Coordinates of C-alpha atoms in Angstrom, one line a residue:
Chain O
M17 CA 66.5 -4.2 -156.2
R18 CA 66.5 -8.0 -156.6
S19 CA 63.5 -8.2 -154.1
I20 CA 61.6 -5.7 -156.2
I21 CA 62.2 -7.6 -159.4
L22 CA 61.1 -10.8 -157.6
I23 CA 57.9 -9.2 -156.4
L24 CA 57.1 -7.7 -159.8
F25 CA 57.8 -11.0 -161.5
S26 CA 55.5 -12.8 -158.9
L27 CA 52.8 -10.2 -159.7
F28 CA 53.2 -11.0 -163.4
I29 CA 53.0 -14.7 -163.1
S30 CA 50.2 -14.6 -160.5
S31 CA 48.3 -11.9 -162.3
C32 CA 45.1 -13.7 -162.7
L33 CA 43.0 -11.5 -160.4
K34 CA 39.7 -11.1 -162.3
L35 CA 36.4 -9.8 -161.2
D36 CA 34.5 -12.8 -162.6
S37 CA 34.0 -14.5 -159.4
N38 CA 32.9 -11.3 -157.7
L39 CA 30.1 -11.0 -160.2
Y40 CA 28.7 -14.2 -158.8
N41 CA 27.7 -13.0 -155.3
N42 CA 26.6 -16.5 -154.4
D43 CA 26.0 -17.9 -150.9
N44 CA 26.2 -21.7 -150.7
T45 CA 26.3 -22.0 -146.9
I46 CA 22.6 -22.5 -146.3
K47 CA 21.3 -25.9 -145.1
E48 CA 17.8 -25.6 -146.5
Y49 CA 15.6 -23.2 -148.3
Q50 CA 13.4 -21.1 -146.0
L51 CA 11.1 -19.4 -148.6
D52 CA 8.4 -17.6 -146.6
N53 CA 10.3 -18.2 -143.4
Y54 CA 13.4 -16.5 -144.8
T55 CA 14.3 -13.5 -142.6
G56 CA 17.4 -12.3 -144.4
V57 CA 17.6 -9.1 -146.3
Q58 CA 15.3 -9.0 -149.3
D59 CA 14.3 -6.4 -151.9
F60 CA 10.7 -6.5 -150.7
V61 CA 8.3 -8.8 -148.8
L62 CA 4.8 -9.4 -150.1
D63 CA 1.8 -9.4 -147.9
A64 CA -0.2 -12.6 -147.1
S65 CA -2.5 -12.0 -150.1
Y66 CA 0.4 -13.2 -152.3
N67 CA 0.9 -16.5 -150.4
V68 CA 1.1 -19.6 -152.5
P69 CA -0.4 -22.9 -151.1
S70 CA 2.4 -25.3 -150.2
N71 CA 0.9 -28.0 -152.5
L72 CA 1.8 -25.7 -155.5
I73 CA 5.5 -25.4 -154.5
T74 CA 7.8 -28.1 -155.8
L75 CA 11.4 -28.1 -154.9
F76 CA 13.5 -30.5 -156.9
S77 CA 17.0 -31.4 -158.2
L78 CA 18.2 -31.4 -161.8
Q79 CA 21.4 -32.5 -163.5
S80 CA 23.1 -29.9 -165.5
Q81 CA 26.1 -30.4 -167.8
A82 CA 27.8 -27.6 -169.8
D83 CA 29.6 -28.2 -173.1
G84 CA 33.0 -29.7 -172.4
E85 CA 32.2 -30.9 -169.0
S86 CA 32.7 -34.6 -168.3
N87 CA 30.4 -34.7 -165.3
S88 CA 27.0 -33.3 -164.6
T89 CA 26.3 -30.9 -161.7
T90 CA 23.3 -31.2 -159.4
I91 CA 21.3 -28.0 -159.2
K92 CA 18.2 -27.1 -157.2
A93 CA 15.1 -25.7 -158.8
L94 CA 11.7 -24.6 -157.6
Y95 CA 8.4 -24.8 -159.4
I96 CA 5.4 -22.7 -158.4
G97 CA 2.2 -24.1 -159.8
D98 CA 0.7 -27.5 -160.6
A99 CA 3.5 -29.5 -162.2
T100 CA 1.1 -32.0 -163.6
K101 CA -0.5 -29.2 -165.8
I102 CA 2.7 -28.0 -167.4
N103 CA 1.6 -29.7 -170.6
T104 CA -1.2 -27.1 -170.9
D105 CA 0.0 -24.1 -168.7
T106 CA 2.1 -21.2 -169.7
V107 CA 5.3 -21.0 -167.7
I108 CA 7.6 -18.1 -166.7
L109 CA 11.2 -19.3 -166.4
Y110 CA 12.7 -16.9 -164.0
C111 CA 16.5 -16.4 -164.1
H112 CA 17.5 -14.6 -160.9
G113 CA 20.3 -12.1 -160.3
N114 CA 23.7 -12.6 -158.8
K115 CA 22.8 -12.5 -155.1
W116 CA 23.0 -15.4 -152.7
H117 CA 20.3 -18.0 -153.5
M118 CA 16.6 -18.6 -154.2
D119 CA 15.4 -17.5 -150.8
F120 CA 16.5 -13.9 -151.7
Y121 CA 14.4 -14.1 -154.9
W122 CA 11.5 -16.1 -153.5
Q123 CA 9.3 -13.0 -153.1
R124 CA 9.9 -12.1 -156.8
A125 CA 9.0 -15.6 -158.0
K126 CA 5.9 -15.6 -155.9
L127 CA 4.9 -12.2 -157.3
L128 CA 5.4 -13.6 -160.8
A129 CA 3.0 -16.4 -159.9
H130 CA 0.3 -13.7 -159.7
T131 CA 0.7 -12.4 -163.2
N132 CA -2.8 -12.3 -164.8
G133 CA -4.2 -13.8 -161.7
K134 CA -3.2 -16.0 -158.8
N135 CA -1.2 -19.0 -160.1
H136 CA -2.4 -18.3 -163.5
Y137 CA 1.0 -19.1 -164.9
G138 CA 3.6 -21.6 -163.6
V139 CA 6.9 -20.1 -162.5
L140 CA 10.2 -22.0 -162.5
M141 CA 13.2 -20.6 -160.7
M142 CA 16.6 -22.3 -160.2
D143 CA 19.8 -21.7 -158.2
Y144 CA 22.7 -21.6 -160.7
R145 CA 25.5 -23.9 -159.8
G146 CA 27.3 -22.6 -156.7
F147 CA 24.3 -20.7 -155.5
G148 CA 22.2 -21.9 -152.5
L149 CA 22.0 -25.7 -152.4
S150 CA 23.1 -26.2 -156.0
E151 CA 26.5 -27.9 -156.3
G152 CA 29.6 -26.7 -158.1
K153 CA 31.0 -23.3 -158.8
P154 CA 29.4 -20.5 -160.9
T155 CA 30.6 -20.0 -164.4
E156 CA 29.1 -18.2 -167.4
N157 CA 28.7 -21.4 -169.5
G158 CA 27.6 -23.4 -166.4
M159 CA 24.8 -20.8 -165.8
Y160 CA 23.5 -21.2 -169.3
A161 CA 23.6 -25.0 -169.0
D162 CA 21.7 -24.7 -165.7
V163 CA 18.9 -22.7 -167.3
D164 CA 18.8 -25.1 -170.2
A165 CA 18.5 -28.0 -167.7
C166 CA 15.3 -26.3 -166.5
M167 CA 14.1 -26.1 -170.0
K168 CA 14.7 -29.8 -170.5
W169 CA 12.7 -30.5 -167.4
L170 CA 9.9 -28.4 -168.6
K171 CA 10.0 -30.0 -172.0
G172 CA 9.8 -33.4 -170.4
K173 CA 6.7 -32.3 -168.6
G174 CA 5.0 -31.3 -171.9
L175 CA 5.8 -27.6 -172.2
T176 CA 6.0 -26.3 -175.7
N177 CA 7.9 -23.3 -177.1
D178 CA 4.8 -21.2 -177.5
R179 CA 4.0 -21.4 -173.8
L180 CA 7.5 -20.5 -172.4
I181 CA 8.2 -17.0 -171.3
I182 CA 11.7 -16.3 -170.1
Y183 CA 12.4 -13.6 -167.6
G184 CA 15.9 -12.4 -166.7
F185 CA 16.8 -10.1 -163.9
S186 CA 20.2 -8.5 -163.7
L187 CA 22.8 -11.3 -164.1
G188 CA 19.9 -13.6 -165.1
S189 CA 19.4 -11.4 -168.2
S190 CA 22.5 -13.0 -169.7
S191 CA 21.0 -16.5 -169.5
A192 CA 17.6 -15.3 -170.7
T193 CA 19.0 -13.5 -173.7
E194 CA 21.5 -16.1 -174.6
L195 CA 18.9 -18.9 -174.5
T196 CA 16.4 -16.9 -176.4
G197 CA 18.8 -15.9 -179.1
N198 CA 20.5 -19.3 -179.2
P199 CA 17.8 -21.7 -178.2
R200 CA 18.7 -25.1 -176.9
S201 CA 16.0 -27.5 -175.4
L202 CA 13.2 -25.0 -175.9
T203 CA 12.7 -21.7 -177.7
P204 CA 11.1 -19.1 -175.5
A205 CA 8.1 -17.4 -177.0
K206 CA 8.8 -14.1 -175.3
L207 CA 11.7 -12.4 -173.5
I208 CA 11.4 -10.1 -170.5
L209 CA 14.5 -8.4 -169.1
E210 CA 14.6 -6.4 -165.9
A211 CA 17.6 -4.2 -165.3
P212 CA 19.8 -6.2 -167.8
F213 CA 23.5 -6.1 -168.3
G214 CA 24.6 -4.6 -171.6
S215 CA 27.9 -6.5 -171.6
A216 CA 31.0 -6.8 -169.5
A217 CA 32.6 -4.3 -171.9
I218 CA 30.1 -1.7 -171.0
M219 CA 30.7 -2.3 -167.3
V220 CA 34.4 -1.6 -167.7
Q221 CA 33.9 1.4 -170.0
D222 CA 31.3 2.9 -167.6
A223 CA 33.9 2.5 -164.9
S224 CA 36.8 3.9 -166.8
Q225 CA 35.1 6.4 -169.0
L226 CA 37.6 5.3 -171.6
N227 CA 37.5 2.9 -174.5
M228 CA 39.1 0.2 -172.3
P229 CA 38.8 -3.5 -173.1
A230 CA 36.7 -5.6 -170.8
D231 CA 39.3 -8.3 -170.5
Y232 CA 41.5 -5.9 -168.5
F233 CA 39.3 -7.1 -165.6
T234 CA 37.1 -10.0 -166.6
D235 CA 36.8 -13.0 -168.8
L236 CA 33.1 -12.8 -168.7
K237 CA 31.2 -11.8 -171.8
I238 CA 27.6 -11.4 -170.7
D239 CA 27.1 -9.9 -174.1
N240 CA 23.4 -9.1 -174.1
A241 CA 24.0 -6.1 -176.3
E242 CA 25.1 -8.4 -179.2
E243 CA 23.1 -11.5 -178.3
I244 CA 19.8 -9.5 -178.4
K245 CA 20.4 -9.0 -182.2
K246 CA 19.6 -12.7 -182.6
V247 CA 16.3 -12.5 -180.7
D248 CA 13.2 -12.2 -182.9
Q249 CA 10.6 -12.9 -180.2
P250 CA 8.7 -10.1 -178.5
F251 CA 10.8 -8.3 -176.0
L252 CA 9.9 -6.3 -172.9
W253 CA 12.6 -4.2 -171.1
I254 CA 12.0 -2.9 -167.6
H255 CA 14.6 -0.8 -165.9
G256 CA 14.9 1.7 -163.0
N257 CA 16.1 5.1 -164.1
N258 CA 18.1 5.4 -160.9
D259 CA 19.9 2.1 -161.2
N260 CA 23.3 2.5 -159.5
F261 CA 24.6 -0.9 -160.5
L262 CA 23.6 -1.2 -164.2
N263 CA 22.9 2.2 -165.6
Y264 CA 19.8 2.1 -167.8
K265 CA 21.2 4.3 -170.4
T266 CA 24.5 2.5 -171.0
H267 CA 23.3 -1.0 -170.3
G268 CA 19.5 -1.5 -170.9
Q269 CA 19.0 1.1 -173.5
V270 CA 21.8 -0.4 -175.7
V271 CA 20.2 -3.8 -175.4
Y272 CA 16.8 -2.3 -176.3
N273 CA 18.2 -0.3 -179.2
N274 CA 20.0 -3.4 -180.6
Y275 CA 16.8 -5.5 -180.6
S276 CA 15.3 -5.7 -184.1
G277 CA 12.7 -8.4 -183.7
I278 CA 9.0 -8.3 -184.2
Y279 CA 7.9 -6.4 -181.2
K280 CA 9.5 -4.5 -178.3
E281 CA 8.2 -2.6 -175.4
K282 CA 10.0 -0.7 -172.6
Y283 CA 9.1 0.5 -169.2
L284 CA 11.4 2.9 -167.3
V285 CA 10.6 3.1 -163.6
D286 CA 11.1 6.5 -162.2
G287 CA 13.4 6.6 -159.2
A288 CA 14.0 2.9 -159.0
D289 CA 17.5 1.6 -158.1
H290 CA 18.7 -1.9 -159.0
G291 CA 16.3 -4.3 -157.4
E292 CA 13.6 -1.8 -156.7
V293 CA 11.6 -2.1 -159.9
P294 CA 8.6 -4.1 -158.7
A295 CA 8.3 -2.2 -155.4
K296 CA 8.7 1.3 -157.1
M297 CA 6.3 0.4 -159.8
G298 CA 3.8 -1.0 -157.4
F299 CA 3.1 -4.7 -157.4
T300 CA -0.2 -4.3 -159.1
N301 CA 1.1 -2.1 -161.8
Y302 CA 4.2 -4.3 -162.3
L303 CA 2.0 -7.4 -162.8
K304 CA -0.3 -5.5 -165.1
V305 CA 2.6 -4.5 -167.4
L306 CA 3.9 -8.1 -167.4
G307 CA 0.4 -9.6 -167.9
S308 CA -0.4 -7.3 -170.7
F309 CA 2.9 -8.1 -172.5
I310 CA 2.5 -11.8 -172.1
R311 CA -1.1 -11.7 -173.4
K312 CA -0.2 -9.7 -176.5
N313 CA -0.2 -11.7 -179.7
Chain G
M4 CA 27.2 -7.9 -151.2
N5 CA 29.5 -8.9 -148.4
S6 CA 32.2 -6.3 -147.7
V7 CA 35.1 -8.1 -149.3
I8 CA 33.2 -8.7 -152.5
K9 CA 31.9 -5.2 -152.5
F10 CA 35.4 -3.8 -152.1
L11 CA 36.8 -5.8 -155.0
F12 CA 33.9 -4.6 -157.1
I13 CA 34.6 -1.0 -156.1
I14 CA 38.2 -1.4 -157.3
L15 CA 36.8 -1.9 -160.8
F16 CA 34.3 0.9 -160.5
A17 CA 36.9 3.2 -159.1
Y18 CA 39.2 2.5 -162.0
F19 CA 38.0 5.6 -163.8
F20 CA 39.5 7.7 -161.1
Q21 CA 42.6 5.6 -160.8
N22 CA 43.3 6.8 -164.3
C23 CA 44.4 10.0 -162.7
A24 CA 47.5 9.1 -160.7
P25 CA 49.4 11.8 -158.9
S26 CA 52.0 14.0 -160.4
R27 CA 55.1 11.9 -161.0
F28 CA 57.7 14.7 -160.9
V29 CA 56.6 18.2 -160.3
K30 CA 60.2 19.6 -160.3
P31 CA 62.7 18.2 -162.8
L32 CA 65.6 16.3 -161.3
A33 CA 69.2 17.6 -161.7
K34 CA 71.0 16.3 -164.8
K35 CA 71.9 12.6 -164.4
Q36 CA 70.1 12.4 -161.1
Q37 CA 67.8 9.4 -160.6
A38 CA 64.8 8.9 -158.5
A39 CA 62.4 6.0 -157.7
S40 CA 59.0 6.4 -156.1
F41 CA 56.3 4.3 -154.6
T42 CA 52.8 5.8 -154.6
F43 CA 49.8 4.6 -152.6
G44 CA 46.3 6.1 -152.7
G45 CA 43.4 6.9 -154.9
P46 CA 39.9 8.3 -155.0
I47 CA 38.2 8.6 -151.6
I48 CA 35.1 6.5 -151.2
K49 CA 32.8 5.8 -148.3
F50 CA 33.3 2.2 -147.3
A51 CA 31.7 0.7 -144.2
G52 CA 30.7 4.2 -143.2
A53 CA 34.2 5.6 -143.2
P54 CA 35.9 7.6 -146.0
I55 CA 39.0 5.8 -147.2
P56 CA 41.2 6.2 -150.3
I57 CA 41.2 3.2 -152.7
P58 CA 44.7 1.7 -152.2
F59 CA 46.0 1.8 -155.7
T60 CA 49.8 1.5 -156.0
T61 CA 52.3 2.7 -158.5
L62 CA 56.1 2.4 -158.9
A63 CA 57.9 5.1 -160.9
Y64 CA 61.4 5.9 -162.0
G65 CA 62.8 9.2 -163.2
Y66 CA 66.1 10.3 -164.8
G67 CA 67.4 13.8 -165.2
I68 CA 68.1 14.1 -168.9
T69 CA 69.1 17.7 -168.5
D70 CA 68.6 20.1 -165.6
N71 CA 65.4 21.1 -167.2
I72 CA 64.0 17.8 -168.5
T73 CA 63.4 14.6 -166.5
G74 CA 62.2 11.5 -168.3
F75 CA 60.0 9.1 -166.3
G76 CA 58.2 5.8 -166.5
S77 CA 55.9 4.1 -164.1
L78 CA 54.3 0.8 -163.5
H79 CA 50.8 0.6 -162.1
T80 CA 51.1 -2.4 -159.8
T81 CA 47.4 -2.7 -159.0
S82 CA 46.8 -3.1 -162.7
L83 CA 49.4 -5.8 -162.8
L84 CA 47.4 -7.8 -160.3
F85 CA 44.7 -8.0 -163.0
G86 CA 47.2 -9.1 -165.6
N87 CA 47.5 -5.7 -167.2
L88 CA 50.7 -4.0 -167.9
Q89 CA 50.0 -0.3 -167.5
S90 CA 52.6 2.4 -167.6
D91 CA 52.9 6.1 -168.1
I92 CA 56.0 7.3 -169.9
G93 CA 56.8 10.9 -170.3
A94 CA 58.9 13.9 -169.3
T95 CA 58.7 16.7 -166.9
I96 CA 59.8 20.0 -168.5
K97 CA 60.8 23.1 -166.5
L98 CA 59.0 26.0 -168.2
F99 CA 60.0 28.7 -165.8
E100 CA 61.8 28.9 -162.4
K101 CA 62.8 31.6 -160.0
E102 CA 65.3 29.5 -158.0
N103 CA 64.1 28.4 -154.6
K104 CA 61.1 30.6 -154.9
F105 CA 58.6 29.2 -157.5
G106 CA 58.4 27.6 -160.9
I107 CA 56.2 26.1 -163.5
S108 CA 56.6 22.7 -165.2
A109 CA 54.7 20.6 -167.7
S110 CA 54.6 16.8 -167.9
P111 CA 53.3 15.4 -171.2
A112 CA 53.0 11.6 -171.1
I113 CA 51.5 8.6 -172.8
Q114 CA 49.6 6.1 -170.8
V115 CA 50.1 2.6 -172.2
A116 CA 48.1 -0.5 -171.2
Y117 CA 48.2 -4.0 -172.4
N118 CA 46.6 -7.2 -171.2
V119 CA 49.6 -9.5 -170.8
R120 CA 47.6 -12.6 -169.8
N121 CA 45.4 -12.6 -172.9
Q122 CA 47.9 -10.6 -175.1
T123 CA 45.1 -8.3 -176.2
G124 CA 43.8 -4.8 -175.7
F125 CA 46.8 -2.6 -176.4
R126 CA 45.8 0.9 -175.7
I127 CA 47.5 4.3 -175.6
W128 CA 46.0 7.4 -173.9
P129 CA 47.9 10.8 -174.0
S130 CA 48.0 12.8 -170.8
A131 CA 49.4 16.1 -169.6
D132 CA 50.1 17.8 -166.3
I133 CA 50.9 21.5 -165.7
N134 CA 52.2 22.3 -162.2
T135 CA 53.3 25.4 -160.4
Y136 CA 55.4 25.1 -157.2
F137 CA 56.4 27.4 -154.4
H138 CA 59.2 27.3 -151.9
F139 CA 58.5 29.1 -148.7
K140 CA 61.4 31.0 -147.2
E141 CA 63.6 29.4 -149.8
K142 CA 63.3 26.0 -148.0
P143 CA 63.8 22.9 -150.1
S144 CA 60.3 21.5 -149.4
Y145 CA 57.6 23.0 -151.6
L146 CA 53.9 23.4 -152.1
Y147 CA 52.5 22.7 -155.6
A148 CA 49.3 22.9 -157.5
G149 CA 48.3 21.9 -161.0
V150 CA 45.9 20.4 -163.5
N151 CA 46.1 17.1 -165.3
S152 CA 44.0 15.4 -167.9
W153 CA 43.9 12.1 -169.7
F154 CA 42.6 12.2 -173.3
E155 CA 40.6 9.6 -175.1
F156 CA 40.7 9.9 -178.9
S157 CA 38.5 6.9 -179.8
K158 CA 35.3 8.0 -181.5
Y159 CA 33.4 4.8 -180.5
K160 CA 33.4 2.4 -177.6
A161 CA 31.8 -1.0 -177.2
H162 CA 28.8 -1.9 -179.3
E163 CA 29.4 1.1 -181.6
Q164 CA 28.3 3.5 -178.9
K165 CA 29.7 7.0 -179.3
Q166 CA 32.6 7.9 -177.0
E167 CA 31.3 11.1 -175.5
R168 CA 34.1 12.0 -173.1
H169 CA 37.4 12.8 -174.6
A170 CA 39.1 14.4 -171.6
I171 CA 39.2 13.5 -167.9
P172 CA 40.4 16.7 -166.2
N173 CA 41.7 16.8 -162.6
L174 CA 43.0 19.4 -160.2
H175 CA 45.5 18.8 -157.5
V176 CA 47.4 20.4 -154.7
G177 CA 50.3 18.8 -152.8
Y178 CA 53.2 19.3 -150.6
T179 CA 56.6 17.7 -150.9
I180 CA 58.8 17.3 -147.9
V181 CA 62.4 17.3 -149.2
K182 CA 65.0 15.5 -147.1
Q183 CA 68.5 14.6 -148.1
K184 CA 67.7 11.4 -150.0
W185 CA 64.1 10.7 -149.2
H186 CA 61.1 12.9 -150.2
H187 CA 57.6 12.5 -149.0
Q188 CA 54.8 13.8 -151.2
F189 CA 51.2 14.3 -150.1
E190 CA 48.7 15.2 -152.8
L191 CA 45.0 16.0 -152.6
S192 CA 43.1 15.8 -155.9
Y193 CA 39.8 16.6 -157.3
L194 CA 39.4 13.9 -159.9
G195 CA 37.1 13.9 -162.9
I196 CA 36.0 17.6 -162.6
G197 CA 32.4 17.9 -163.5
I198 CA 32.0 14.2 -164.3
P199 CA 28.9 12.8 -162.6
N200 CA 29.9 10.1 -160.1
R201 CA 26.3 8.7 -159.9
P202 CA 25.0 6.3 -160.8
G203 CA 27.8 4.1 -159.5
V204 CA 28.6 1.3 -157.1
A205 CA 31.3 3.2 -155.4
E206 CA 30.1 6.0 -153.1
Y207 CA 32.7 8.7 -154.0
I208 CA 33.3 11.8 -151.9
G209 CA 32.9 14.3 -154.6
I210 CA 31.3 17.7 -155.0
S211 CA 27.6 17.8 -155.8
D212 CA 27.7 14.2 -157.0
K213 CA 30.5 15.1 -159.5
G214 CA 34.1 13.9 -159.5
A215 CA 35.9 12.4 -156.6
L216 CA 38.4 13.7 -154.1
G217 CA 41.5 11.7 -154.0
F218 CA 44.5 11.3 -151.7
Y219 CA 47.9 10.0 -152.6
Y220 CA 51.1 9.5 -150.7
S221 CA 54.4 9.0 -152.5
I222 CA 57.7 8.1 -151.0
I223 CA 60.6 9.1 -153.3
R224 CA 64.2 8.1 -153.1
K225 CA 66.8 10.1 -155.0
F226 CA 70.1 8.6 -155.9

């Protein structure tokens, strides 16, 4: 009996198992970014017509410091386009999902660089802390700080609010929504969310089917369903209606419904699972939808 | 996702079916008799190509208040790992019995959960079991079958979304091998009858993409 009590007591005092770190499915074991030479699993691989000249790819480091942190963290970012023309170009700031590192998302970033024409817009993507070659460990606040560090870099290159489009996919939807609703270095002109989280609470309640609090499992908030209420900028929501990770009805639809800004548009992709949206839509159609939304006044 | 991460994730996503733990006490204990049990098992999912039960664990204790009523309480030890105190507290009531042949019992209970670490999220869900049990050739071991449901009375869930599901019904069939002091209970369940199991990260073994089959093993010590 004493052993049982001891075990239970140990469980109590060590009961800090949370799913937070599992949401960041990061891989920081790579030695360098492979980009087009990456042969690991990817959602899709574009054909050669989508290739980007190497002189339009800039890989660089940034310093990111979240509120309350005493030291900054070095993160890696990648710019597709002519970095000397950021003072006149429109830029899509791409916040990737929770998987591994930028190599996994390279095809997506490259695809975005073809919105409204080849290299018509600049695209900036970063690895959040703990992902790929970025230092540190992933945290929710750290992730927001990392995206803001990218905004600072863009601002330093001459980007203004009216030419910044922020795009969040999956986990990246939290940074995109947070930094649109609560702007820091720049205020994005438009928000695009692909397969967004609603909130951590929705994740838990989808799983339990009960009105169960999120903090039973996680300290993460990722509260897009509430943060979207602060967004006034035009908003495009794209989601697969066969998303097995983030159900479009319980996650994306709630975010979309809670938006009350000046303009919103949605695109549900028939049969697309999480990560399948561009491929199921067809790349041309996907770019057409994005391009049209970005061009709308 | 690598397999370890995926498995941890699945624990969260399988939690819905974990709500439906096996029957604590199918037959009431004798008056003043005590019993402790350890249960292992959960919904069956396909993991790395093979069907496995999610290894949720529960400790339970029962006390024979009368020959017809047994009070019980349990501790969900998997929940404890997440810093949540989760317990079901209830009673098994003998409704009818033809001695050593068959009987019917009911087990109303309340499921209580509380986040100990954050000291938040106190929740109560009522639940109820109805079981019937059969002794073959008047042997002490018995076969049982029954229904169980959890009930959610909240009208709304997060972000003012309507709580659409107010009951999570389950069917189960089991066999209890009765020894002198130790009992072994094997239970096969169909969890979440009619509730779609897609979309979902966990690949449940259900019926027509609904519900999930579950398997539980309990070891029970009477004293």
